[in-house]
mmCIF file of C-alpha atoms and ligand atoms in Angstrom:
data_model
loop_
_atom_site.group_PDB
_atom_site.id
_atom_site.type_symbol
_atom_site.label_atom_id
_atom_site.label_comp_id
_atom_site.label_asym_id
_atom_site.label_seq_id
_atom_site.Cartn_x
_atom_site.Cartn_y
_atom_site.Cartn_z
ATOM 1 C CA MET H 1 17.890 32.375 -57.885
ATOM 2 C CA GLU H 2 18.872 35.762 -59.262
ATOM 3 C CA ILE H 3 21.957 37.422 -57.707
ATOM 4 C CA VAL H 4 22.260 41.227 -57.706
ATOM 5 C CA PRO H 5 25.431 42.905 -56.385
ATOM 6 C CA LEU H 6 24.734 46.079 -54.389
ATOM 7 C CA PRO H 7 27.713 48.429 -54.000
ATOM 8 C CA LEU H 8 27.736 49.566 -50.340
ATOM 9 C CA LEU H 9 30.033 51.942 -48.418
ATOM 10 C CA ALA H 10 33.282 52.675 -50.310
ATOM 11 C CA ASP H 11 34.027 49.334 -51.969
ATOM 12 C CA ASN H 12 31.864 46.682 -50.277
ATOM 13 C CA TYR H 13 29.364 44.422 -51.992
ATOM 14 C CA GLY H 14 26.128 43.192 -50.505
ATOM 15 C CA TYR H 15 24.296 40.623 -52.619
ATOM 16 C CA LEU H 16 20.559 40.428 -53.048
ATOM 17 C CA LEU H 17 19.362 36.860 -53.619
ATOM 18 C CA ILE H 18 16.009 36.929 -55.354
ATOM 19 C CA ASP H 19 13.437 34.348 -56.319
ATOM 20 C CA PRO H 20 11.924 36.196 -59.309
ATOM 21 C CA ALA H 21 8.668 34.193 -59.271
ATOM 22 C CA SER H 22 7.732 34.764 -55.629
ATOM 23 C CA LYS H 23 9.686 38.028 -55.075
ATOM 24 C CA ARG H 24 11.183 36.510 -51.920
ATOM 25 C CA ALA H 25 14.665 37.904 -51.214
ATOM 26 C CA ALA H 26 17.675 37.618 -48.916
ATOM 27 C CA ILE H 27 20.781 39.767 -48.549
ATOM 28 C CA VAL H 28 24.355 38.535 -48.100
ATOM 29 C CA ASP H 29 26.331 41.027 -45.954
ATOM 30 C CA CYS H 30 24.410 44.163 -45.108
ATOM 31 C CA SER H 31 26.898 46.880 -44.124
ATOM 32 C CA GLU H 32 24.209 49.580 -44.244
ATOM 33 C CA ALA H 33 20.452 49.117 -44.124
ATOM 34 C CA ALA H 34 19.122 52.140 -46.051
ATOM 35 C CA PRO H 35 20.359 51.281 -49.568
ATOM 36 C CA VAL H 36 19.269 47.664 -49.100
ATOM 37 C CA LEU H 37 15.755 48.667 -47.991
ATOM 38 C CA THR H 38 15.513 51.133 -50.885
ATOM 39 C CA GLU H 39 16.468 48.468 -53.423
ATOM 40 C CA VAL H 40 14.088 45.928 -51.856
ATOM 41 C CA GLU H 41 11.238 48.408 -52.132
ATOM 42 C CA ARG H 42 12.165 49.523 -55.654
ATOM 43 C CA ARG H 43 12.049 45.915 -56.854
ATOM 44 C CA GLY H 44 8.898 45.061 -54.881
ATOM 45 C CA LEU H 45 10.658 42.294 -52.927
ATOM 46 C CA ARG H 46 9.920 40.642 -49.601
ATOM 47 C CA LEU H 47 13.183 40.497 -47.628
ATOM 48 C CA GLU H 48 13.260 37.378 -45.454
ATOM 49 C CA ALA H 49 16.852 36.807 -44.420
ATOM 50 C CA VAL H 50 20.334 38.219 -43.921
ATOM 51 C CA LEU H 51 23.378 36.000 -44.375
ATOM 52 C CA SER H 52 26.423 37.445 -42.599
ATOM 53 C CA THR H 53 29.887 36.192 -43.598
ATOM 54 C CA HIS H 54 31.732 37.627 -40.569
ATOM 55 C CA HIS H 55 31.378 40.184 -37.815
ATOM 56 C CA HIS H 56 33.329 43.130 -39.274
ATOM 57 C CA PHE H 57 31.295 46.337 -39.256
ATOM 58 C CA ASP H 58 31.464 46.750 -43.035
ATOM 59 C CA HIS H 59 29.628 43.412 -43.363
ATOM 60 C CA VAL H 60 27.069 43.514 -40.525
ATOM 61 C CA GLY H 61 26.652 47.256 -39.811
ATOM 62 C CA GLY H 62 23.059 47.249 -41.075
ATOM 63 C CA ASN H 63 21.822 44.061 -39.351
ATOM 64 C CA GLU H 64 20.185 45.696 -36.321
ATOM 65 C CA GLU H 65 18.408 48.343 -38.363
ATOM 66 C CA LEU H 66 17.136 45.769 -40.870
ATOM 67 C CA ALA H 67 15.913 43.531 -38.059
ATOM 68 C CA ARG H 68 14.037 46.488 -36.523
ATOM 69 C CA ALA H 69 12.521 47.435 -39.887
ATOM 70 C CA ILE H 70 11.392 43.890 -40.763
ATOM 71 C CA PRO H 71 9.810 41.897 -37.906
ATOM 72 C CA GLY H 72 10.633 38.185 -38.104
ATOM 73 C CA LEU H 73 13.710 38.764 -40.278
ATOM 74 C CA ARG H 74 16.053 35.752 -40.139
ATOM 75 C CA VAL H 75 19.751 36.476 -39.582
ATOM 76 C CA LEU H 76 22.119 33.622 -40.405
ATOM 77 C CA GLY H 77 25.761 33.522 -39.359
ATOM 78 C CA SER H 78 28.507 31.352 -37.929
ATOM 79 C CA ARG H 79 27.996 29.804 -34.523
ATOM 80 C CA ALA H 80 31.786 29.963 -33.990
ATOM 81 C CA GLU H 81 31.744 33.377 -32.269
ATOM 82 C CA LEU H 82 28.126 33.567 -31.268
ATOM 83 C CA ASN H 83 27.740 37.078 -29.948
ATOM 84 C CA ARG H 84 29.708 38.922 -32.600
ATOM 85 C CA VAL H 85 27.128 38.970 -35.431
ATOM 86 C CA PRO H 86 24.417 41.512 -34.477
ATOM 87 C CA ALA H 87 20.770 40.332 -34.455
ATOM 88 C CA LEU H 88 21.810 36.719 -35.197
ATOM 89 C CA THR H 89 18.832 34.336 -35.091
ATOM 90 C CA GLU H 90 20.219 31.209 -36.799
ATOM 91 C CA PRO H 91 23.733 30.243 -35.785
ATOM 92 C CA LEU H 92 25.078 27.669 -38.262
ATOM 93 C CA ALA H 93 27.625 24.913 -37.745
ATOM 94 C CA ASP H 94 30.334 24.047 -40.261
ATOM 95 C CA GLY H 95 28.777 22.095 -43.129
ATOM 96 C CA GLU H 96 25.238 22.781 -41.904
ATOM 97 C CA GLU H 97 22.553 23.007 -44.567
ATOM 98 C CA PHE H 98 19.947 25.744 -44.588
ATOM 99 C CA GLU H 99 17.267 27.112 -46.857
ATOM 100 C CA VAL H 100 16.565 30.735 -47.832
ATOM 101 C CA ILE H 101 13.964 31.922 -50.370
ATOM 102 C CA GLY H 102 13.299 28.271 -51.180
ATOM 103 C CA VAL H 103 16.936 27.552 -52.132
ATOM 104 C CA ARG H 104 19.197 25.123 -50.304
ATOM 105 C CA GLY H 105 22.646 26.257 -49.231
ATOM 106 C CA ARG H 106 25.503 25.065 -47.057
ATOM 107 C CA ALA H 107 27.654 26.932 -44.518
ATOM 108 C CA LEU H 108 31.406 26.431 -44.881
ATOM 109 C CA PHE H 109 33.633 27.590 -42.030
ATOM 110 C CA ILE H 110 36.661 29.369 -43.488
ATOM 111 C CA PRO H 111 38.455 31.023 -40.540
ATOM 112 C CA ALA H 112 41.653 33.156 -40.656
ATOM 113 C CA HIS H 113 40.519 36.653 -41.721
ATOM 114 C CA THR H 114 38.333 36.317 -38.622
ATOM 115 C CA SER H 115 37.728 33.230 -36.504
ATOM 116 C CA ASP H 116 33.963 33.415 -37.227
ATOM 117 C CA HIS H 117 34.238 33.674 -41.014
ATOM 118 C CA VAL H 118 31.767 31.568 -42.965
ATOM 119 C CA ALA H 119 31.089 31.148 -46.697
ATOM 120 C CA TYR H 120 27.656 30.373 -48.133
ATOM 121 C CA PHE H 121 27.647 27.771 -50.884
ATOM 122 C CA PHE H 122 24.618 27.174 -53.104
ATOM 123 C CA PRO H 123 25.296 23.970 -55.055
ATOM 124 C CA ASN H 124 22.303 23.901 -57.404
ATOM 125 C CA ASP H 125 21.171 25.910 -60.383
ATOM 126 C CA GLY H 126 24.699 26.988 -61.421
ATOM 127 C CA PRO H 127 26.741 26.701 -58.221
ATOM 128 C CA SER H 128 27.705 29.908 -56.412
ATOM 129 C CA VAL H 129 29.650 30.797 -53.294
ATOM 130 C CA PHE H 130 29.682 33.983 -51.215
ATOM 131 C CA SER H 131 33.231 34.203 -49.934
ATOM 132 C CA GLY H 132 33.169 37.454 -47.881
ATOM 133 C CA ASP H 133 36.666 38.689 -47.019
ATOM 134 C CA THR H 134 38.375 35.301 -47.330
ATOM 135 C CA LEU H 135 38.624 34.753 -51.094
ATOM 136 C CA PHE H 136 38.638 37.878 -53.269
ATOM 137 C CA ALA H 137 38.979 37.920 -57.031
ATOM 138 C CA ALA H 138 42.781 37.479 -57.357
ATOM 139 C CA GLY H 139 43.305 38.042 -53.635
ATOM 140 C CA CYS H 140 42.571 36.958 -50.079
ATOM 141 C CA GLY H 141 41.707 38.709 -46.823
ATOM 142 C CA ARG H 142 44.208 39.869 -44.251
ATOM 143 C CA LEU H 143 45.053 37.470 -41.445
ATOM 144 C CA PHE H 144 43.467 39.271 -38.500
ATOM 145 C CA GLU H 145 42.520 36.204 -36.457
ATOM 146 C CA GLY H 146 44.368 33.288 -38.013
ATOM 147 C CA SER H 147 47.658 31.891 -39.260
ATOM 148 C CA PRO H 148 48.887 31.432 -42.833
ATOM 149 C CA GLU H 149 48.305 27.651 -42.448
ATOM 150 C CA GLN H 150 44.710 28.263 -41.413
ATOM 151 C CA MET H 151 44.088 30.620 -44.345
ATOM 152 C CA MET H 152 45.587 28.036 -46.735
ATOM 153 C CA ARG H 153 43.164 25.423 -45.376
ATOM 154 C CA SER H 154 40.206 27.795 -45.671
ATOM 155 C CA LEU H 155 41.120 28.813 -49.220
ATOM 156 C CA GLY H 156 41.715 25.138 -50.054
ATOM 157 C CA LYS H 157 38.174 24.369 -48.944
ATOM 158 C CA LEU H 158 36.836 26.945 -51.416
ATOM 159 C CA ALA H 159 39.217 25.802 -54.169
ATOM 160 C CA ALA H 160 37.786 22.282 -53.779
ATOM 161 C CA LEU H 161 34.352 23.497 -54.970
ATOM 162 C CA PRO H 162 33.512 22.819 -58.641
ATOM 163 C CA ASP H 163 35.501 24.988 -61.083
ATOM 164 C CA ALA H 164 32.290 26.463 -62.514
ATOM 165 C CA THR H 165 31.233 27.812 -59.092
ATOM 166 C CA GLN H 166 30.631 31.565 -59.290
ATOM 167 C CA VAL H 167 32.594 33.500 -56.653
ATOM 168 C CA TRP H 168 30.889 36.562 -55.172
ATOM 169 C CA CYS H 169 33.352 38.289 -52.834
ATOM 170 C CA GLY H 170 33.025 41.054 -50.235
ATOM 171 C CA HIS H 171 34.956 43.907 -51.865
ATOM 172 C CA GLU H 172 35.818 45.416 -55.239
ATOM 173 C CA TYR H 173 39.598 44.952 -54.967
ATOM 174 C CA THR H 174 40.084 43.036 -58.226
ATOM 175 C CA GLU H 175 42.149 45.513 -60.257
ATOM 176 C CA LYS H 176 44.715 46.177 -57.533
ATOM 177 C CA ASN H 177 44.874 42.471 -56.704
ATOM 178 C CA LEU H 178 45.623 41.621 -60.321
ATOM 179 C CA CYS H 179 48.391 44.278 -60.496
ATOM 180 C CA PHE H 180 50.016 42.509 -57.549
ATOM 181 C CA ALA H 181 49.461 39.070 -59.108
ATOM 182 C CA HIS H 182 51.018 40.295 -62.369
ATOM 183 C CA GLU H 183 54.152 41.424 -60.519
ATOM 184 C CA LEU H 184 54.586 37.969 -59.029
ATOM 185 C CA GLU H 185 53.758 36.059 -62.222
ATOM 186 C CA PRO H 186 54.661 38.341 -65.143
ATOM 187 C CA THR H 187 54.411 35.513 -67.697
ATOM 188 C CA ASN H 188 50.978 34.226 -66.589
ATOM 189 C CA ARG H 189 48.740 35.046 -69.569
ATOM 190 C CA ASP H 190 45.520 34.380 -67.644
ATOM 191 C CA ILE H 191 46.516 37.120 -65.195
ATOM 192 C CA SER H 192 47.516 39.682 -67.835
ATOM 193 C CA ALA H 193 44.393 38.994 -69.914
ATOM 194 C CA LYS H 194 42.140 39.335 -66.883
ATOM 195 C CA LEU H 195 43.904 42.520 -65.754
ATOM 196 C CA GLU H 196 43.226 44.067 -69.142
ATOM 197 C CA ARG H 197 39.571 42.999 -69.039
ATOM 198 C CA VAL H 198 39.104 44.289 -65.484
ATOM 199 C CA ARG H 199 40.662 47.679 -66.316
ATOM 200 C CA THR H 200 38.089 48.092 -69.087
ATOM 201 C CA GLN H 201 35.260 47.061 -66.731
ATOM 202 C CA ARG H 202 36.387 49.455 -64.001
ATOM 203 C CA GLY H 203 36.900 52.247 -66.521
ATOM 204 C CA ALA H 204 33.225 51.818 -67.429
ATOM 205 C CA GLY H 205 32.234 51.782 -63.736
ATOM 206 C CA LYS H 206 31.265 48.099 -63.823
ATOM 207 C CA ALA H 207 31.568 45.471 -61.086
ATOM 208 C CA THR H 208 34.142 42.712 -61.666
ATOM 209 C CA VAL H 209 32.139 40.046 -59.810
ATOM 210 C CA PRO H 210 31.516 37.213 -60.181
ATOM 211 C CA SER H 211 34.695 35.310 -60.801
ATOM 212 C CA THR H 212 34.743 31.505 -60.794
ATOM 213 C CA ILE H 213 36.719 28.982 -58.773
ATOM 214 C CA GLY H 214 38.409 27.795 -62.005
ATOM 215 C CA GLU H 215 39.446 31.362 -62.862
ATOM 216 C CA GLU H 216 40.763 31.930 -59.332
ATOM 217 C CA LYS H 217 42.928 28.809 -59.551
ATOM 218 C CA ARG H 218 44.532 30.287 -62.687
ATOM 219 C CA THR H 219 44.922 33.902 -61.516
ATOM 220 C CA ASN H 220 44.909 34.152 -57.717
ATOM 221 C CA PRO H 221 48.419 34.172 -56.171
ATOM 222 C CA PHE H 222 46.937 32.959 -52.868
ATOM 223 C CA LEU H 223 45.846 29.704 -54.544
ATOM 224 C CA ARG H 224 49.059 29.399 -56.558
ATOM 225 C CA TRP H 225 51.757 28.622 -54.002
ATOM 226 C CA GLU H 226 52.880 25.822 -56.317
ATOM 227 C CA SER H 227 53.293 28.036 -59.395
ATOM 228 C CA PRO H 228 56.950 27.817 -60.552
ATOM 229 C CA ASP H 229 56.758 31.398 -61.856
ATOM 230 C CA LEU H 230 55.507 32.774 -58.523
ATOM 231 C CA CYS H 231 58.013 30.722 -56.506
ATOM 232 C CA SER H 232 60.964 31.820 -58.638
ATOM 233 C CA THR H 233 59.965 35.516 -58.377
ATOM 234 C CA LEU H 234 59.919 35.176 -54.585
ATOM 235 C CA ARG H 235 63.119 33.120 -54.377
ATOM 236 C CA ARG H 236 64.905 35.697 -56.550
ATOM 237 C CA ARG H 237 63.890 38.491 -54.197
ATOM 238 C CA PHE H 238 64.306 36.444 -51.013
ATOM 239 C CA PRO H 239 67.074 33.856 -51.624
ATOM 240 C CA ASP H 240 66.735 32.403 -48.102
ATOM 241 C CA LEU H 241 62.990 31.776 -48.393
ATOM 242 C CA PRO H 242 62.208 28.105 -47.625
ATOM 243 C CA ALA H 243 60.568 26.158 -50.474
ATOM 244 C CA GLU H 244 57.609 24.954 -48.346
ATOM 245 C CA PRO H 245 54.173 26.053 -49.600
ATOM 246 C CA VAL H 246 53.374 27.721 -46.269
ATOM 247 C CA ALA H 247 56.502 29.897 -46.503
ATOM 248 C CA ILE H 248 55.611 30.881 -50.085
ATOM 249 C CA PHE H 249 52.037 31.683 -49.034
ATOM 250 C CA ALA H 250 53.083 33.671 -45.945
ATOM 251 C CA LYS H 251 55.614 35.736 -47.939
ATOM 252 C CA THR H 252 52.986 36.426 -50.626
ATOM 253 C CA ARG H 253 50.547 37.638 -47.930
ATOM 254 C CA GLU H 254 53.265 39.765 -46.309
ATOM 255 C CA LEU H 255 54.141 41.425 -49.630
ATOM 256 C CA LYS H 256 50.470 42.087 -50.357
ATOM 257 C CA ASP H 257 50.103 43.789 -46.965
ATOM 258 C CA GLN H 258 52.711 46.313 -48.150
ATOM 259 C CA PHE H 259 51.527 46.605 -51.762
HETATM 260 ZN ZN1 ZN L 1 36.474 41.789 -42.923
#
């Protein structure tokens, strides 16, 4: 399976999944139909399915138009909030397996950014996960419909995937996320090295995806509530902050909201 990031709207990514031999294709998160249809045509692909990570407009805004343009198009999404993903044809349960373009995948419910948020994990052929607005490179989504505890559980589910798993997230936020991470963990060399690399990539107009689960564990403050460096930065600034992981996580999220 070939994976092609498509920059959509201001800073969103849709991802074309392509079987190069048969030219069958699927798209993860279609915020707008026109650029997706153009790319499908340019590459001579047959678009069969849409995989929606959650119902926010900048992830599903193109679903209806795509479904009108391509009769029989499959639209996969979470069954948690059934009527929120437009044109949904295949509601998936947590852990449910599915197949698109001849490749097997698994739906993982990861609520908190929204209560219907789902990740798509493809275990074979170099594992990859599409994490939407839950896990970003060096960041996580805002808590619109969930608690810090719930987001920790959802992120923990993704962190439990193999370290080599490629992470394809919903937005290009990596550089700003790493600036924030660097403030919290100034002595973390993985963070400073990645920040430098990402600045070069962005300077050249390149995408910073994919990351990997292993890399996220080393650089993402929202997976690092046990990092002594991060905890001591927070405790220095907020001497009354409880030592519990959930308090560390919630304070990190709160600071990021203001960053
Ligand atoms: Zn969102």
